[in-house]
Amino acid sequence: MRRVSVLIPLHNCEKTIRRSMMSIKNQTYQDMKVIAVDNNCTDGTISIVEEFSEDLDIKVVKCTIPGITPALNEGLRHCSGEFVARLDGDDLWYPEKLEKQIAFLDENPEIGVIGTQIRLLDAEGNVEEIGTMGRKVNYPIDDQQIKSFLIYGQNPICHPAVVIRRALFSYVGGYEHMFPKAEDLHLWLKLFAHTKFSNIDEVLVDYTQRKDADYDARVPVVLGDMYYSLYKKAGLIKGDRKERVWDWQLDSSHHGNAR
C-alpha cells in the first residue's frame, strides 16, 4: 500500500493538467498513489493523466455529480494511504514538497494537517503578488495562530498544498455539500477540535487563483462565527474574540446596504 494518496478532482483542465502531473512525477518522494477523479470531463484531461501511468501509480475514478465537493468525496472513498495530499489540475508542486511535509509529519505526530506557503499565479500563469482578499498571502505557521484565523472565518491553509492524516476523516467525515465555495475552510473548522495544524514556512506550491463571481465573502465569516460559538460552548476556546469589521462590510455600509 502506498503511504500517500494524492487526490485530484478534475473537470476539463487539459490546458494545465500536464504541468500538474509533471510536478507529481518530479517529486523526490514517490511512495504515493494518484487518485484522479473524472468529474464529467469532456476534453482530453483524462487521456493526459493516463499518459503518466508508466511513471506513476494512478487510479482514475468517475464522479458524475458535478462539483468539486462530490468529486472530493468520491475520491476520498478510494484513498487508502496513511496521508491524503491534495492537488488541483491547474496547480503544481515544487519537487521537494511532499518529502518535506511527510518528514515534518513523521517528526511531529501531533500535527494532523500541514500546508505550505504558496506563489500565486493568474489563469495565464503570470505571477500575482496580491491574493483574492486584497493583500499578499503569508500563512501563519503556529497551530494557535492558524486556529485564530479559522475562528474569524479566514482560511490559513491552501487546499492544493495540504497533506492530511487520513485517519482524521473518521472523526469528521468528508467535505460538506452545503459550502461548495468554502469546502476546505469548513473541513479545517471541523478538524479544529481533533488535531493541530501547521504550515511549512517555504513556498512549495504554485497556486492558480481564479476570480469567481459566485463567491460570497460572507460565507466564511458565518462559518467562523458558527464554529467559534460551538467551540466556546464546548470549552475548547477560552476568552472572547475581538470584534472585527471586514472590508466587504465597510463597503456595504458605505453604500447603505448593511443589514
Short mmCIF file of C-alpha atoms in Angstrom, two decimals:
data_model
loop_
_atom_site.label_atom_id
_atom_site.label_comp_id
_atom_site.label_asym_id
_atom_site.label_seq_id
_atom_site.Cartn_x
_atom_site.Cartn_y
_atom_site.Cartn_z
CA MET A 1 0.00 0.00 0.00
CA ARG A 2 1.26 3.44 -0.92
CA ARG A 3 1.80 5.76 2.03
CA VAL A 4 0.31 8.86 0.35
CA SER A 5 -2.90 9.13 -1.65
CA VAL A 6 -2.78 12.15 -3.97
CA LEU A 7 -6.35 13.33 -4.53
CA ILE A 8 -7.02 15.36 -7.69
CA PRO A 9 -10.57 16.34 -8.73
CA LEU A 10 -10.63 17.06 -12.46
CA HIS A 11 -13.01 18.88 -14.80
CA ASN A 12 -11.85 19.97 -18.26
CA CYS A 13 -8.35 21.17 -17.44
CA GLU A 14 -6.44 19.78 -20.42
CA LYS A 15 -4.52 23.06 -20.82
CA THR A 16 -2.90 22.80 -17.39
CA ILE A 17 -3.11 19.18 -16.19
CA ARG A 18 0.14 18.06 -17.86
CA ARG A 19 2.07 20.63 -15.83
CA SER A 20 0.35 19.43 -12.64
CA MET A 21 1.07 15.78 -13.39
CA MET A 22 4.70 16.56 -14.19
CA SER A 23 5.02 18.18 -10.78
CA ILE A 24 3.85 14.90 -9.20
CA LYS A 25 6.19 12.84 -11.35
CA ASN A 26 9.12 15.06 -10.34
CA GLN A 27 8.58 14.68 -6.59
CA THR A 28 11.61 13.50 -4.63
CA TYR A 29 9.13 11.48 -2.51
CA GLN A 30 7.46 8.75 -4.57
CA ASP A 31 5.61 6.43 -2.14
CA MET A 32 2.22 7.58 -3.45
CA LYS A 33 -0.81 6.65 -5.50
CA VAL A 34 -2.66 9.24 -7.57
CA ILE A 35 -6.46 9.22 -7.27
CA ALA A 36 -7.69 11.20 -10.28
CA VAL A 37 -11.42 11.93 -10.17
CA ASP A 38 -13.05 12.37 -13.58
CA ASN A 39 -15.80 14.88 -12.81
CA ASN A 40 -17.58 14.81 -16.20
CA CYS A 41 -14.55 15.76 -18.29
CA THR A 42 -15.39 16.27 -21.97
CA ASP A 43 -11.92 17.25 -23.17
CA GLY A 44 -8.56 15.47 -23.15
CA THR A 45 -7.86 15.81 -19.43
CA ILE A 46 -8.11 12.12 -18.54
CA SER A 47 -6.12 11.00 -21.58
CA ILE A 48 -3.28 13.29 -20.48
CA VAL A 49 -3.43 11.90 -16.93
CA GLU A 50 -3.23 8.36 -18.25
CA GLU A 51 -0.08 9.25 -20.22
CA PHE A 52 1.73 9.25 -16.86
CA SER A 53 0.68 5.73 -15.88
CA GLU A 54 4.09 4.27 -16.76
CA ASP A 55 5.78 6.54 -14.23
CA LEU A 56 3.09 6.93 -11.58
CA ASP A 57 0.66 4.64 -9.79
CA ILE A 58 -2.65 6.13 -10.98
CA LYS A 59 -6.27 5.20 -10.40
CA VAL A 60 -8.93 7.08 -12.36
CA VAL A 61 -12.39 7.10 -10.78
CA LYS A 62 -15.57 8.68 -12.09
CA CYS A 63 -17.90 11.10 -10.35
CA THR A 64 -20.99 12.05 -12.37
CA ILE A 65 -22.33 14.51 -9.77
CA PRO A 66 -20.96 17.90 -10.88
CA GLY A 67 -18.90 19.99 -8.49
CA ILE A 68 -15.68 19.81 -6.53
CA THR A 69 -17.29 18.63 -3.28
CA PRO A 70 -18.87 15.45 -4.74
CA ALA A 71 -15.64 14.79 -6.65
CA LEU A 72 -13.53 15.12 -3.50
CA ASN A 73 -15.81 12.84 -1.51
CA GLU A 74 -15.81 10.23 -4.27
CA GLY A 75 -12.04 10.40 -4.40
CA LEU A 76 -11.72 10.03 -0.63
CA ARG A 77 -13.51 6.69 -0.85
CA HIS A 78 -10.60 5.43 -2.95
CA CYS A 79 -7.80 6.88 -0.80
CA SER A 80 -6.08 4.17 1.23
CA GLY A 81 -2.80 5.83 2.19
CA GLU A 82 -1.79 6.99 5.65
CA PHE A 83 -1.87 10.53 4.27
CA VAL A 84 -4.10 12.37 1.77
CA ALA A 85 -2.37 15.06 -0.30
CA ARG A 86 -4.49 17.48 -2.33
CA LEU A 87 -3.75 18.94 -5.73
CA ASP A 88 -5.88 20.61 -8.39
CA GLY A 89 -5.49 20.31 -12.14
CA ASP A 90 -4.14 23.83 -12.58
CA ASP A 91 -1.63 23.95 -9.70
CA LEU A 92 1.83 22.47 -9.28
CA TRP A 93 4.10 21.21 -6.52
CA TYR A 94 7.79 22.01 -6.20
CA PRO A 95 9.98 18.85 -6.28
CA GLU A 96 10.67 18.56 -2.52
CA LYS A 97 7.13 19.48 -1.42
CA LEU A 98 5.88 16.05 -0.38
CA GLU A 99 9.22 14.93 1.04
CA LYS A 100 9.38 17.92 3.39
CA GLN A 101 5.77 17.58 4.51
CA ILE A 102 5.96 13.85 5.21
CA ALA A 103 9.22 14.32 7.13
CA PHE A 104 7.54 17.08 9.16
CA LEU A 105 4.54 14.89 9.96
CA ASP A 106 6.78 12.00 10.98
CA GLU A 107 8.70 14.29 13.33
CA ASN A 108 5.54 15.95 14.71
CA PRO A 109 2.86 13.28 15.30
CA GLU A 110 0.57 15.81 17.00
CA ILE A 111 0.19 17.69 13.70
CA GLY A 112 -2.58 16.31 11.51
CA VAL A 113 -2.81 18.98 8.79
CA ILE A 114 0.24 20.52 7.15
CA GLY A 115 0.29 23.12 4.39
CA THR A 116 2.98 25.30 2.81
CA GLN A 117 3.49 28.85 1.66
CA ILE A 118 2.43 29.40 -1.95
CA ARG A 119 3.19 31.51 -5.01
CA LEU A 120 0.11 32.98 -6.67
CA LEU A 121 -0.48 32.73 -10.41
CA ASP A 122 -3.27 34.12 -12.55
CA ALA A 123 -5.18 32.00 -15.08
CA GLU A 124 -2.50 32.70 -17.72
CA GLY A 125 0.34 31.59 -15.44
CA ASN A 126 1.62 35.05 -14.56
CA VAL A 127 2.85 35.67 -11.02
CA GLU A 128 0.48 37.72 -8.86
CA GLU A 129 1.51 39.49 -5.65
CA ILE A 130 -1.96 40.12 -4.23
CA GLY A 131 -4.44 37.45 -3.17
CA THR A 132 -8.20 37.45 -3.54
CA MET A 133 -8.62 39.22 -0.18
CA GLY A 134 -6.62 42.20 -1.46
CA ARG A 135 -3.31 41.53 0.27
CA LYS A 136 -0.21 39.38 -0.06
CA VAL A 137 -0.64 35.80 1.10
CA ASN A 138 1.53 34.89 4.09
CA TYR A 139 0.14 31.93 6.01
CA PRO A 140 0.70 31.55 9.77
CA ILE A 141 2.89 28.66 10.93
CA ASP A 142 1.86 28.01 14.53
CA ASP A 143 -1.23 25.96 15.44
CA GLN A 144 -2.69 28.66 17.68
CA GLN A 145 -2.20 31.34 15.03
CA ILE A 146 -3.85 29.13 12.43
CA LYS A 147 -6.81 28.40 14.71
CA SER A 148 -7.16 32.11 15.47
CA PHE A 149 -7.52 32.73 11.73
CA LEU A 150 -10.09 29.94 11.47
CA ILE A 151 -12.49 31.26 14.11
CA TYR A 152 -12.61 34.57 12.24
CA GLY A 153 -13.53 32.74 9.03
CA GLN A 154 -10.14 33.29 7.37
CA ASN A 155 -8.54 30.40 5.51
CA PRO A 156 -4.90 29.97 6.65
CA ILE A 157 -4.12 26.81 4.66
CA CYS A 158 -4.01 26.44 0.87
CA HIS A 159 -6.10 23.44 -0.13
CA PRO A 160 -3.87 22.20 -3.02
CA ALA A 161 -0.84 22.48 -0.71
CA VAL A 162 -2.21 20.39 2.15
CA VAL A 163 -1.36 16.92 3.44
CA ILE A 164 -3.83 15.41 5.95
CA ARG A 165 -3.60 12.29 8.09
CA ARG A 166 -6.34 10.16 6.53
CA ALA A 167 -7.45 8.77 9.92
CA LEU A 168 -8.81 12.22 10.80
CA PHE A 169 -11.61 11.81 8.27
CA SER A 170 -13.04 9.08 10.51
CA TYR A 171 -13.80 11.82 13.07
CA VAL A 172 -15.33 14.43 10.80
CA GLY A 173 -16.41 12.64 7.62
CA GLY A 174 -15.72 14.18 4.24
CA TYR A 175 -16.41 17.51 2.60
CA GLU A 176 -19.70 19.34 3.14
CA HIS A 177 -22.01 19.91 0.15
CA MET A 178 -23.57 22.99 1.76
CA PHE A 179 -20.41 25.06 1.32
CA PRO A 180 -19.08 24.33 -2.21
CA LYS A 181 -17.07 27.56 -2.34
CA ALA A 182 -15.59 27.09 1.15
CA GLU A 183 -15.35 23.31 1.44
CA ASP A 184 -11.73 23.45 2.58
CA LEU A 185 -12.31 26.07 5.30
CA HIS A 186 -15.26 24.08 6.60
CA LEU A 187 -13.09 20.94 6.78
CA TRP A 188 -10.40 22.78 8.76
CA LEU A 189 -13.07 24.07 11.15
CA LYS A 190 -14.40 20.55 11.68
CA LEU A 191 -10.87 19.30 12.32
CA PHE A 192 -10.17 22.18 14.75
CA ALA A 193 -11.24 20.06 17.74
CA HIS A 194 -9.36 16.92 16.71
CA THR A 195 -5.83 17.87 15.68
CA LYS A 196 -3.17 20.54 15.34
CA PHE A 197 -2.25 22.47 12.21
CA SER A 198 0.93 23.88 10.73
CA ASN A 199 2.38 25.33 7.53
CA ILE A 200 5.91 24.80 6.29
CA ASP A 201 7.35 28.30 6.02
CA GLU A 202 8.57 27.85 2.46
CA VAL A 203 6.96 28.36 -0.93
CA LEU A 204 6.43 24.83 -2.28
CA VAL A 205 3.30 25.25 -4.45
CA ASP A 206 2.27 27.42 -7.39
CA TYR A 207 -1.43 28.12 -6.87
CA THR A 208 -3.68 29.44 -9.65
CA GLN A 209 -6.24 31.86 -8.24
CA ARG A 210 -9.33 32.40 -10.31
CA LYS A 211 -11.92 35.10 -9.78
CA ASP A 212 -15.34 33.60 -9.07
CA ALA A 213 -18.36 35.86 -9.49
CA ASP A 214 -20.47 33.45 -7.40
CA TYR A 215 -18.14 33.58 -4.39
CA ASP A 216 -19.80 35.14 -1.32
CA ALA A 217 -17.28 36.54 1.19
CA ARG A 218 -19.91 36.37 3.92
CA VAL A 219 -19.96 32.55 3.94
CA PRO A 220 -16.50 32.08 5.55
CA VAL A 221 -17.37 34.69 8.18
CA VAL A 222 -20.60 32.85 9.02
CA LEU A 223 -18.67 29.56 9.27
CA GLY A 224 -16.12 31.15 11.61
CA ASP A 225 -18.90 32.60 13.80
CA MET A 226 -20.73 29.27 13.91
CA TYR A 227 -17.73 27.23 14.97
CA TYR A 228 -16.48 29.90 17.36
CA SER A 229 -19.80 29.71 19.21
CA LEU A 230 -19.78 25.90 19.15
CA TYR A 231 -16.22 25.50 20.43
CA LYS A 232 -16.59 28.24 23.03
CA LYS A 233 -19.70 26.50 24.39
CA ALA A 234 -17.77 23.21 24.44
CA GLY A 235 -14.92 24.81 26.38
CA LEU A 236 -12.33 24.42 23.61
CA ILE A 237 -11.94 28.20 23.27
CA LYS A 238 -11.25 30.40 26.27
CA GLY A 239 -11.98 34.11 26.31
CA ASP A 240 -13.69 36.19 23.66
CA ARG A 241 -12.76 37.19 20.13
CA LYS A 242 -12.12 40.81 19.35
CA GLU A 243 -14.84 42.12 17.11
CA ARG A 244 -13.67 42.71 13.55
CA VAL A 245 -15.19 44.57 10.63
CA TRP A 246 -14.39 43.20 7.18
CA ASP A 247 -13.78 45.18 4.02
CA TRP A 248 -16.97 43.94 2.41
CA GLN A 249 -18.97 45.09 5.46
CA LEU A 250 -17.44 48.55 5.23
CA ASP A 251 -18.27 48.68 1.53
CA SER A 252 -21.87 47.61 2.18
CA SER A 253 -22.26 50.16 4.97
CA HIS A 254 -20.87 52.90 2.75
CA HIS A 255 -23.43 52.09 0.10
CA GLY A 256 -26.30 51.81 2.57
CA ASN A 257 -26.79 48.06 2.12
CA ALA A 258 -25.81 46.85 5.57
CA ARG A 259 -28.34 44.68 7.35
#
